[in-house]
Amino acid sequence: MASTTAVTKYGDLNNFIGGKPSSPAQAERAKRISPVDGSVLSTFPLSGTDELDKAVAAAQKAFPEWSSRTIKERAQVFFKYYELLSKNLKSCAEIMHDEMGKNLDEAMQETAKSLELTEFACALPQVATGDFEEVSRGVECHEEHLPLGVVASITPFNFPHMVPHWTLPNAIVLGNTMVLKPSREAPRTVLRIAEMLQEAGLPDGVLNVVCGGREIVTAIAEHPGIEAVSFVGSTKVAKMVYQKTTNRGKRCLALGSANNHLILMPDAHPANSAANIAASYLGCAGQRCMSACVLVAVGDCEETIAKIIEESKKFVPGVNMSAIVNPEAKASIAGFIDRAEKDGAKVLLDGRQVQPPKGLAKGCYLGPTIIEAKAGSEIAVEENFGPVLTIVRAQNLTEALSIANSSPYGNGGSIFTQSGRSAEVFCDKIQAGMVGVNVGVPVPREPFSFGGWKDSIVGGGDITGKSAVRFWTKVKKISCKWNPDRPLLWLA
Ligand code: NAD
């Protein structure tokens, strides 16, 4: 916590309210320190509820005009934004890299995914068409998807560019106005999105960004001027936000934590499986809600496991592997490994003492870590959100599925096998929302929607795709009869 007058790369950041920077007079400021090299990047406000009230008022003011435009007109702004983002992919990726430590290649992949999500929102005029039917003789019923009003989106650190694109393009093209609360680890990444949308022609007040900590999240959940809240982050906070929001009769969809299980069968292709599994648990240094966390090895998988260790050694923190978002997260992940080791688990590859490359000594890094542990032990059950693959053993597919399905979470799951029968049984029995066969990170691409099961989500529906139309709109059903000659029938 501090205010700094020193010159930093991104300076003293402000909120973005009603199309203008807004700086709360009394608020404390926090420093954003880059996990890449430990440099101070910026300060940002820890806003209070006065800033939230201002943002909601700006969004309420913008709503009548924005919602009165046709959906095609609203989508036009996002066509322009798509062009702008395409030209600025690299600079957006660089901000993300600086702020939360994702390596540049992965940050580029993330901004490219934001483009794909924007593409979907641009197609909403084709997707969000209501049904029409002659329901009685001479009586037509049609439905309209209407915006809710002011809505909110609360986003996590690990996909600070993509997750806002899960929510804001769809919600806004559908006619809502929005308040967005970015993660404390990536405020500049999100403020840049708002600036580019303004440049694309989004009217003032349609998107407002309020930086801050826990207080703002609770205040969003409780604010009487906000109609619906989407949250993405850890399950503990997701449940709190869901409860506070729905207690007040609002809509909420809250995506939570994960501990994804991959099942490795003895007939899996060793080289392909190893490359996919290593990339899955090491991408973004394991800080992905779809990362491989637990590898359930069925029978003799020694050749593939040896290859996973070899593949993992190719990932070098600070070179081709991301940083850990902050020292607290690093200490928490290392704590999981320490406790597992004390508990008798075997550390097959140890990333705790990794040395960052020259010039990045103050950065925050952990190397690839592989642990063989007992099913049911802490490291195999709890989300550690780091570059750690925990291997547990099973005798057969039935036992492996029972281990995977005992997880309270159900975000993703994959099987590695060359047997169609095993793949079919896995897809049928695994209790997870996003499932893969020989795919390390089974994230569905647009137009398929994103969403897990069990404790990985609170609320109904998925966050993207057609499901988003239901979440961000209310449906009006209109029955009309124009021809007086038609007979009077039931409900006519
Ligand atoms: P987080 O829960 O700490 O933070 C998410 C948001 O909530 C942030 O904006 C943060 O400022 C706020 N917040 C944090 N603690 C709070 C509290 N006590 N009270 C009120 N607000 C609070 O999550 P994170 O560390 O930013 O992200 C990592 C977590 O998010 C992991 O658990 C990961 O699995 C999960 N995640 C899930 C998905 C998914 O699709 N299911 C996607 C990305 C991340």
Coordinates of C-alpha atoms and ligand atoms in Angstrom, one line a residue:
M1 CA 0.0 0.0 0.0
A2 CA 1.5 3.3 -0.9
S3 CA 1.3 6.4 -3.0
T4 CA 4.4 6.9 -5.1
T5 CA 5.6 10.0 -6.9
A6 CA 8.5 8.0 -8.5
V7 CA 8.2 7.6 -12.2
T8 CA 7.0 4.1 -13.0
K9 CA 6.4 2.4 -16.4
Y10 CA 2.6 2.8 -16.3
G11 CA 2.4 5.7 -13.8
D12 CA -0.4 6.4 -11.4
L13 CA -3.5 4.7 -12.8
N14 CA -7.1 5.9 -12.3
N15 CA -10.5 4.4 -12.6
F16 CA -12.3 4.8 -15.9
I17 CA -15.8 6.2 -15.3
G18 CA -18.2 7.9 -17.8
G19 CA -15.5 7.9 -20.5
K20 CA -13.0 9.7 -18.3
P21 CA -10.2 8.9 -15.8
S22 CA -11.5 9.2 -12.3
S23 CA -9.4 9.3 -9.2
P24 CA -11.0 8.9 -5.8
A25 CA -9.8 11.8 -3.6
Q26 CA -9.4 9.8 -0.4
A27 CA -8.6 6.3 -1.5
E28 CA -5.4 4.5 -0.7
R29 CA -3.3 3.4 -3.6
A30 CA -1.5 0.1 -4.0
K31 CA 1.6 -0.6 -6.0
R32 CA 1.6 -3.1 -8.9
I33 CA 5.0 -4.9 -8.8
S34 CA 5.9 -6.9 -11.8
P35 CA 6.6 -10.6 -11.1
V36 CA 8.9 -10.7 -14.1
D37 CA 11.6 -8.6 -12.6
G38 CA 10.3 -7.0 -9.3
S39 CA 10.0 -3.5 -10.8
V40 CA 7.2 -1.2 -9.6
L41 CA 5.0 -0.7 -12.6
S42 CA 2.2 1.6 -11.4
T43 CA 0.0 2.6 -8.5
F44 CA -3.7 2.1 -8.7
P45 CA -6.6 3.2 -6.4
L46 CA -8.1 0.9 -3.8
S47 CA -11.5 2.5 -4.6
G48 CA -14.2 2.9 -2.0
T49 CA -18.0 2.6 -2.6
D50 CA -18.2 6.3 -3.7
E51 CA -16.3 5.4 -6.9
L52 CA -18.6 2.4 -7.4
D53 CA -21.7 4.6 -7.0
K54 CA -20.2 7.0 -9.5
A55 CA -19.6 4.2 -12.0
V56 CA -23.1 2.8 -11.5
A57 CA -24.6 6.2 -12.0
A58 CA -22.5 6.7 -15.3
A59 CA -23.7 3.3 -16.5
Q60 CA -27.3 4.1 -15.6
K61 CA -27.1 7.4 -17.5
A62 CA -25.7 5.6 -20.6
F63 CA -28.2 2.8 -20.6
P64 CA -31.3 4.4 -22.2
E65 CA -29.5 5.6 -25.3
W66 CA -27.3 2.5 -25.7
S67 CA -30.1 0.0 -25.2
S68 CA -32.3 1.9 -27.7
R69 CA -29.9 1.2 -30.5
T70 CA -30.5 -1.9 -32.6
I71 CA -28.2 -4.9 -31.8
K72 CA -26.7 -4.5 -35.3
E73 CA -25.7 -0.9 -34.5
R74 CA -24.2 -2.0 -31.1
A75 CA -22.2 -4.8 -32.8
Q76 CA -20.7 -2.2 -35.2
V77 CA -18.7 -0.7 -32.3
F78 CA -17.2 -4.1 -31.7
F79 CA -16.3 -4.6 -35.4
K80 CA -14.2 -1.4 -35.0
Y81 CA -12.8 -2.6 -31.7
Y82 CA -11.8 -5.9 -33.4
E83 CA -9.8 -4.0 -35.9
L84 CA -8.1 -1.9 -33.2
L85 CA -7.3 -4.9 -31.1
S86 CA -5.9 -6.8 -34.1
K87 CA -3.5 -3.9 -34.6
N88 CA -2.6 -3.7 -30.9
L89 CA -2.3 -7.4 -30.0
K90 CA 1.4 -7.2 -29.1
S91 CA 1.2 -4.0 -27.0
C92 CA -1.8 -5.5 -25.1
A93 CA 0.2 -8.7 -24.6
E94 CA 3.2 -6.8 -23.3
I95 CA 1.2 -5.0 -20.6
M96 CA -0.2 -8.4 -19.5
H97 CA 3.3 -9.9 -19.4
D98 CA 4.6 -7.0 -17.3
E99 CA 1.7 -7.0 -14.9
M100 CA 1.1 -10.7 -14.1
G101 CA 4.1 -12.4 -15.6
K102 CA 2.6 -14.4 -18.4
N103 CA 5.3 -15.0 -21.0
L104 CA 4.9 -13.1 -24.2
D105 CA 4.0 -16.0 -26.4
E106 CA 1.2 -17.0 -24.1
A107 CA 0.1 -13.4 -23.7
M108 CA -0.2 -13.2 -27.5
Q109 CA -2.3 -16.4 -27.5
E110 CA -4.5 -14.8 -24.9
T111 CA -5.1 -11.6 -26.8
A112 CA -5.8 -13.7 -29.9
K113 CA -8.5 -15.6 -27.9
S114 CA -9.9 -12.2 -27.0
L115 CA -10.3 -11.5 -30.7
E116 CA -12.2 -14.8 -31.2
L117 CA -14.5 -13.8 -28.3
T118 CA -15.1 -10.4 -29.9
E119 CA -15.9 -12.2 -33.2
F120 CA -18.6 -14.1 -31.4
A121 CA -20.1 -10.9 -29.9
C122 CA -20.1 -9.4 -33.4
A123 CA -22.2 -12.4 -34.6
L124 CA -24.8 -11.9 -31.8
P125 CA -27.3 -10.2 -34.2
Q126 CA -27.4 -13.6 -36.0
V127 CA -27.4 -15.6 -32.7
A128 CA -29.7 -13.7 -30.4
T129 CA -32.7 -13.9 -32.5
G130 CA -35.9 -14.8 -30.6
D131 CA -38.2 -17.6 -31.6
F132 CA -41.4 -17.0 -33.6
E133 CA -44.4 -19.3 -33.9
E134 CA -48.1 -19.3 -34.7
V135 CA -49.3 -20.7 -31.4
S136 CA -53.1 -20.5 -32.0
R137 CA -55.0 -20.0 -35.2
G138 CA -54.1 -16.3 -36.1
V139 CA -52.1 -15.7 -33.0
E140 CA -48.4 -15.2 -33.3
C141 CA -46.0 -15.4 -30.4
H142 CA -42.5 -14.1 -30.6
E143 CA -39.8 -13.5 -28.1
E144 CA -37.3 -10.6 -27.6
H145 CA -34.1 -10.8 -25.7
L146 CA -33.9 -7.4 -23.8
P147 CA -30.9 -6.0 -21.8
L148 CA -31.1 -6.1 -18.1
G149 CA -29.6 -2.7 -17.4
V150 CA -26.4 -2.1 -15.5
V151 CA -24.4 -5.3 -15.0
A152 CA -21.0 -6.1 -13.5
S153 CA -18.0 -8.3 -14.2
I154 CA -15.4 -9.2 -11.6
T155 CA -12.3 -10.8 -13.1
P156 CA -9.2 -12.8 -11.9
F157 CA -5.5 -12.3 -12.4
N158 CA -4.6 -15.3 -14.6
F159 CA -6.5 -14.4 -17.8
P160 CA -6.7 -10.7 -17.3
H161 CA -7.4 -9.9 -20.9
M162 CA -9.5 -13.0 -22.0
V163 CA -11.9 -13.2 -19.0
P164 CA -13.1 -9.6 -19.5
H165 CA -13.7 -10.7 -23.1
W166 CA -15.8 -13.6 -21.9
T167 CA -18.2 -11.1 -20.5
L168 CA -18.1 -7.5 -21.7
P169 CA -18.5 -7.9 -25.5
N170 CA -21.6 -10.1 -25.1
A171 CA -23.2 -8.2 -22.3
I172 CA -22.7 -4.8 -24.1
V173 CA -23.7 -5.9 -27.6
L174 CA -26.8 -7.3 -26.0
G175 CA -27.6 -3.8 -24.8
N176 CA -26.4 -3.7 -21.2
T177 CA -24.0 -1.2 -19.7
M178 CA -21.3 -2.4 -17.4
V179 CA -19.0 -1.9 -14.4
L180 CA -15.9 -4.0 -14.5
K181 CA -13.6 -4.8 -11.5
P182 CA -10.2 -6.1 -12.6
S183 CA -7.8 -8.1 -10.6
R184 CA -5.4 -6.1 -8.5
E185 CA -2.6 -7.9 -10.4
A186 CA -3.6 -6.5 -13.8
P187 CA -5.4 -3.1 -13.7
R188 CA -3.6 -1.6 -16.7
T189 CA -4.4 -4.6 -18.9
V190 CA -8.1 -3.9 -18.3
L191 CA -8.0 -0.1 -18.5
R192 CA -6.4 -0.4 -21.9
I193 CA -9.4 -2.4 -23.1
A194 CA -11.7 0.4 -22.0
E195 CA -9.6 3.0 -23.7
M196 CA -9.6 1.0 -27.0
L197 CA -13.4 0.5 -26.8
Q198 CA -13.8 4.3 -26.4
E199 CA -11.6 4.8 -29.4
A200 CA -13.8 2.3 -31.3
G201 CA -16.8 4.5 -30.6
L202 CA -18.3 3.0 -27.4
P203 CA -20.3 5.9 -25.8
D204 CA -19.2 7.2 -22.4
G205 CA -20.5 5.3 -19.5
V206 CA -21.3 2.1 -21.3
L207 CA -18.2 0.5 -19.8
N208 CA -16.7 1.7 -16.5
V209 CA -13.6 0.2 -14.8
V210 CA -13.3 0.4 -11.0
C211 CA -10.0 -0.8 -9.5
G212 CA -9.8 -2.0 -6.0
G213 CA -9.8 -4.9 -3.6
R214 CA -12.3 -7.0 -1.6
E215 CA -14.5 -4.0 -0.5
I216 CA -15.5 -3.2 -4.1
V217 CA -16.3 -6.9 -4.8
T218 CA -18.7 -7.0 -1.8
A219 CA -20.1 -3.6 -2.7
I220 CA -20.8 -4.8 -6.3
A221 CA -22.6 -7.8 -5.1
E222 CA -24.8 -5.7 -2.8
H223 CA -25.3 -2.6 -5.0
P224 CA -29.1 -2.0 -5.7
G225 CA -28.3 -0.4 -9.1
I226 CA -26.6 -3.5 -10.5
E227 CA -28.9 -6.2 -12.0
A228 CA -26.5 -9.1 -12.7
V229 CA -23.0 -10.0 -11.7
S230 CA -20.5 -12.4 -13.3
F231 CA -17.6 -13.5 -11.3
V232 CA -14.5 -15.5 -12.2
G233 CA -12.0 -16.5 -9.5
S234 CA -11.6 -18.9 -6.6
T235 CA -14.5 -20.9 -5.3
K236 CA -14.5 -19.4 -1.9
V237 CA -15.0 -15.9 -3.2
A238 CA -17.3 -17.2 -6.0
K239 CA -19.7 -18.7 -3.3
M240 CA -19.6 -15.5 -1.3
V241 CA -20.4 -13.3 -4.3
Y242 CA -23.1 -15.7 -5.5
Q243 CA -24.8 -15.7 -2.0
K244 CA -24.7 -11.9 -1.5
T245 CA -25.9 -11.2 -5.1
T246 CA -28.7 -13.8 -5.2
N247 CA -29.9 -12.9 -1.7
R248 CA -30.7 -9.5 -3.2
G249 CA -32.7 -11.1 -6.0
K250 CA -30.1 -10.5 -8.7
R251 CA -28.6 -12.8 -11.3
C252 CA -25.2 -14.3 -10.7
L253 CA -22.9 -16.6 -12.5
A254 CA -19.7 -17.3 -10.5
L255 CA -16.9 -19.5 -11.9
G256 CA -14.6 -21.0 -9.3
S257 CA -11.4 -23.0 -8.7
A258 CA -10.4 -26.3 -10.3
N259 CA -8.2 -29.4 -9.8
N260 CA -8.2 -31.0 -13.2
H261 CA -7.5 -34.7 -13.6
L262 CA -5.9 -36.3 -16.6
I263 CA -6.0 -40.1 -17.0
L264 CA -3.0 -41.7 -18.6
M265 CA -3.7 -45.1 -20.1
P266 CA -0.8 -47.6 -20.7
D267 CA -1.7 -47.6 -24.5
A268 CA -1.3 -43.8 -24.8
H269 CA 1.1 -42.5 -27.5
P270 CA 4.2 -41.8 -25.3
A271 CA 5.7 -38.8 -27.1
N272 CA 2.4 -37.0 -28.0
S273 CA 0.9 -37.5 -24.6
A274 CA 4.1 -36.3 -22.8
A275 CA 4.3 -33.2 -24.9
N276 CA 0.6 -32.4 -24.3
I277 CA 0.6 -33.1 -20.6
A278 CA 3.8 -31.1 -19.9
A279 CA 2.4 -28.1 -21.9
S280 CA -0.9 -28.4 -20.0
Y281 CA 0.6 -28.3 -16.4
L282 CA 3.3 -25.8 -17.3
G283 CA 1.4 -23.3 -19.4
C284 CA 1.1 -19.9 -17.6
A285 CA 3.2 -21.7 -14.9
G286 CA 0.2 -23.8 -13.9
Q287 CA -1.9 -20.7 -13.2
R288 CA -4.8 -21.7 -15.5
C289 CA -8.1 -23.1 -14.3
M290 CA -7.8 -25.7 -17.1
S291 CA -4.3 -26.8 -16.3
A292 CA -3.5 -30.4 -15.7
C293 CA -3.1 -30.8 -11.9
V294 CA -3.4 -34.6 -11.2
L295 CA -2.2 -37.3 -13.6
V296 CA -3.8 -40.6 -12.8
A297 CA -1.5 -43.2 -14.3
V298 CA -3.2 -46.5 -15.0
G299 CA -0.9 -49.6 -14.9
D300 CA 2.5 -49.4 -16.6
C301 CA 3.0 -45.8 -17.9
E302 CA 6.7 -45.5 -17.1
E303 CA 7.8 -44.7 -20.6
T304 CA 5.4 -41.8 -20.9
I305 CA 6.2 -40.5 -17.4
A306 CA 9.9 -40.5 -18.2
K307 CA 9.1 -38.5 -21.3
I308 CA 6.9 -36.0 -19.3
I309 CA 9.9 -35.4 -17.1
E310 CA 12.1 -34.8 -20.1
E311 CA 9.6 -32.5 -21.8
S312 CA 9.2 -30.5 -18.5
K313 CA 12.9 -29.8 -18.4
K314 CA 12.6 -27.9 -21.7
F315 CA 10.5 -25.2 -19.8
V316 CA 12.8 -22.6 -18.3
P317 CA 11.2 -20.0 -16.0
G318 CA 11.7 -16.5 -17.3
V319 CA 12.7 -17.8 -20.7
N320 CA 9.8 -19.9 -22.1
M321 CA 7.8 -20.3 -18.9
S322 CA 5.7 -17.6 -17.1
A323 CA 6.4 -16.1 -13.7
I324 CA 4.3 -16.7 -10.6
V325 CA 2.0 -13.8 -10.0
N326 CA 3.3 -12.7 -6.7
P327 CA 5.5 -13.8 -3.8
E328 CA 2.5 -14.9 -1.7
A329 CA 1.4 -17.2 -4.4
K330 CA 4.9 -18.6 -4.8
A331 CA 5.2 -19.2 -1.1
S332 CA 1.8 -20.9 -1.1
I333 CA 2.7 -23.3 -4.0
A334 CA 6.1 -24.1 -2.4
G335 CA 4.3 -24.8 0.9
F336 CA 2.1 -27.4 -0.9
I337 CA 5.3 -29.1 -2.3
D338 CA 7.0 -29.0 1.1
R339 CA 4.1 -30.5 2.9
A340 CA 3.6 -33.2 0.3
E341 CA 7.3 -34.2 0.7
K342 CA 7.0 -34.3 4.5
D343 CA 3.9 -36.4 4.0
G344 CA 6.0 -39.1 2.1
A345 CA 5.3 -38.0 -1.5
K346 CA 8.2 -38.5 -3.9
V347 CA 9.5 -35.4 -5.7
L348 CA 10.5 -36.6 -9.2
L349 CA 11.3 -33.1 -10.5
D350 CA 11.8 -30.2 -8.1
G351 CA 11.3 -26.6 -9.2
R352 CA 11.6 -24.9 -5.8
Q353 CA 15.2 -23.7 -6.1
V354 CA 15.0 -22.5 -9.7
Q355 CA 17.4 -19.6 -10.6
P356 CA 15.8 -17.0 -12.8
P357 CA 17.8 -15.8 -15.8
K358 CA 20.2 -12.9 -15.5
G359 CA 18.5 -9.5 -14.9
L360 CA 15.4 -11.2 -13.5
A361 CA 16.7 -12.0 -10.0
K362 CA 14.0 -10.0 -8.3
G363 CA 11.3 -11.8 -10.4
C364 CA 9.0 -14.5 -8.9
Y365 CA 9.6 -17.9 -10.4
L366 CA 9.2 -21.6 -9.7
G367 CA 10.3 -24.4 -12.0
P368 CA 8.5 -27.5 -13.2
T369 CA 7.7 -29.9 -10.4
I370 CA 6.4 -33.5 -10.6
I371 CA 5.4 -35.3 -7.5
E372 CA 4.2 -38.9 -7.0
A373 CA 1.7 -38.9 -4.2
K374 CA -1.2 -40.9 -2.7
A375 CA -4.7 -40.3 -4.0
G376 CA -6.5 -38.3 -1.4
S377 CA -3.4 -36.5 0.0
E378 CA -3.5 -32.7 0.2
I379 CA -1.4 -32.1 -3.0
A380 CA -3.7 -34.4 -5.0
V381 CA -6.9 -32.9 -3.7
E382 CA -6.5 -29.1 -3.3
E383 CA -5.8 -26.6 -6.0
N384 CA -2.2 -25.2 -5.6
F385 CA -2.4 -23.2 -8.9
G386 CA 1.3 -23.7 -9.7
P387 CA 3.6 -25.6 -12.1
V388 CA 3.1 -28.8 -10.3
L389 CA 1.9 -32.2 -11.7
T390 CA 0.9 -34.7 -9.1
I391 CA 1.0 -38.3 -10.2
V392 CA -1.3 -40.8 -8.5
R393 CA -1.6 -44.5 -9.5
A394 CA -4.6 -46.6 -10.4
Q395 CA -5.0 -50.3 -11.4
N396 CA -7.6 -49.7 -14.1
L397 CA -9.8 -47.1 -15.7
T398 CA -12.7 -47.7 -13.3
E399 CA -10.4 -46.8 -10.3
A400 CA -8.9 -43.9 -12.2
L401 CA -12.4 -42.5 -12.9
S402 CA -13.4 -42.9 -9.3
I403 CA -10.3 -40.9 -8.2
A404 CA -11.0 -38.2 -10.7
N405 CA -14.7 -38.0 -9.8
S406 CA -14.0 -37.8 -6.1
S407 CA -12.7 -34.2 -6.7
P408 CA -15.1 -31.5 -5.4
Y409 CA -14.2 -29.6 -8.6
G410 CA -15.3 -30.4 -12.2
N411 CA -13.8 -27.9 -14.6
G412 CA -11.9 -30.0 -17.1
G413 CA -10.6 -33.6 -17.6
S414 CA -8.8 -35.5 -20.3
I415 CA -7.8 -39.1 -21.1
F416 CA -4.7 -40.1 -23.0
T417 CA -5.3 -43.4 -24.9
Q418 CA -5.4 -44.9 -28.3
S419 CA -8.4 -47.0 -27.4
G420 CA -11.8 -45.7 -28.6
R421 CA -13.5 -47.8 -26.0
S422 CA -11.5 -46.3 -23.1
A423 CA -12.1 -42.8 -24.5
E424 CA -15.9 -43.5 -24.8
V425 CA -16.1 -44.8 -21.2
F426 CA -14.1 -41.8 -20.0
C427 CA -16.3 -39.2 -21.8
D428 CA -19.4 -40.9 -20.5
K429 CA -18.4 -41.2 -16.9
I430 CA -16.1 -38.2 -16.1
Q431 CA -17.8 -35.6 -14.0
A432 CA -16.5 -32.4 -15.6
G433 CA -17.9 -29.7 -17.8
M434 CA -15.0 -29.6 -20.4
V435 CA -13.6 -32.9 -21.4
G436 CA -10.8 -34.0 -23.8
V437 CA -9.4 -37.1 -25.5
N438 CA -5.6 -36.8 -26.1
V439 CA -6.0 -33.0 -25.5
G440 CA -4.0 -31.4 -22.6
V441 CA -6.2 -28.4 -22.2
P442 CA -9.8 -29.2 -23.3
V443 CA -11.1 -25.6 -23.6
P444 CA -13.9 -25.5 -26.1
R445 CA -13.4 -22.8 -28.8
E446 CA -16.2 -20.5 -29.9
P447 CA -19.0 -21.0 -30.6
F448 CA -18.9 -23.8 -27.9
S449 CA -19.4 -22.4 -24.4
F450 CA -17.0 -22.3 -21.4
G451 CA -18.1 -23.7 -18.0
G452 CA -17.3 -26.3 -15.5
W453 CA -19.4 -28.4 -13.1
K454 CA -19.6 -29.1 -9.4
D455 CA -17.6 -26.6 -7.2
S456 CA -16.0 -25.0 -10.3
I457 CA -19.2 -23.0 -10.9
V458 CA -22.0 -21.5 -8.9
G459 CA -25.1 -20.6 -10.8
G460 CA -26.7 -22.0 -13.9
G461 CA -25.4 -22.0 -17.5
D462 CA -22.0 -21.3 -19.1
I463 CA -20.3 -18.0 -19.3
T464 CA -19.7 -17.8 -23.0
G465 CA -21.5 -18.9 -26.2
K466 CA -25.2 -19.0 -26.6
S467 CA -25.5 -19.5 -22.8
A468 CA -24.4 -15.8 -22.5
V469 CA -27.5 -14.6 -24.3
R470 CA -29.7 -16.2 -21.6
F471 CA -27.6 -14.8 -18.8
W472 CA -27.3 -11.2 -20.0
T473 CA -30.9 -10.7 -21.2
K474 CA -34.5 -11.0 -20.0
V475 CA -36.9 -12.5 -22.4
K476 CA -40.2 -10.9 -23.4
K477 CA -42.8 -13.1 -25.0
I478 CA -45.3 -11.2 -27.2
S479 CA -48.6 -12.7 -28.4
C480 CA -50.4 -10.8 -31.2
K481 CA -53.6 -11.3 -33.1
W482 CA -54.4 -8.9 -35.9
N483 CA -57.1 -10.7 -37.9
P484 CA -60.6 -10.3 -36.3
D485 CA -62.0 -13.0 -38.7
R486 CA -60.0 -15.7 -37.0
P487 CA -62.1 -17.9 -34.6
L488 CA -61.9 -17.5 -30.9
L489 CA -59.8 -20.5 -29.8
W490 CA -58.1 -21.4 -26.5
L491 CA -55.9 -18.4 -25.6
A492 CA -56.9 -16.6 -28.8
Ligands
NAD1 P1 -9.5 -14.6 -6.5 O1 -10.7 -15.3 -6.1 O2 -8.4 -14.3 -5.5 O3 -9.9 -13.2 -7.2 C1 -10.9 -13.0 -8.1 C2 -11.5 -11.6 -7.9 O4 -12.1 -11.6 -6.6 C3 -10.5 -10.5 -8.0 O5 -11.0 -9.4 -8.7 C4 -10.2 -10.2 -6.6 O6 -9.8 -8.8 -6.4 C5 -11.4 -10.5 -5.8 N1 -11.2 -11.1 -4.5 C6 -10.2 -11.8 -4.0 N2 -10.4 -12.2 -2.7 C7 -11.5 -11.6 -2.4 C8 -12.3 -11.6 -1.1 N3 -11.8 -12.3 0.0 N4 -13.4 -10.9 -1.1 C9 -13.9 -10.3 -2.2 N5 -13.2 -10.3 -3.3 C10 -12.1 -10.9 -3.5 O7 -8.9 -15.4 -7.8 P2 -7.5 -15.1 -8.5 O8 -6.4 -15.5 -7.6 O9 -7.5 -13.8 -9.2 O10 -7.6 -16.2 -9.7 C11 -7.2 -17.6 -9.5 C12 -8.4 -18.4 -9.1 O11 -9.5 -18.2 -10.1 C13 -8.1 -19.9 -9.2 O12 -8.8 -20.5 -8.1 C14 -8.6 -20.4 -10.5 O13 -9.0 -21.7 -10.6 C15 -9.9 -19.5 -10.7 N6 -10.2 -19.3 -12.1 C16 -11.3 -20.0 -12.5 C17 -11.7 -19.9 -13.8 C18 -12.9 -20.7 -14.3 O14 -13.2 -20.5 -15.5 N7 -13.5 -21.5 -13.5 C19 -11.0 -19.0 -14.7 C20 -9.9 -18.3 -14.2 C21 -9.5 -18.5 -12.9

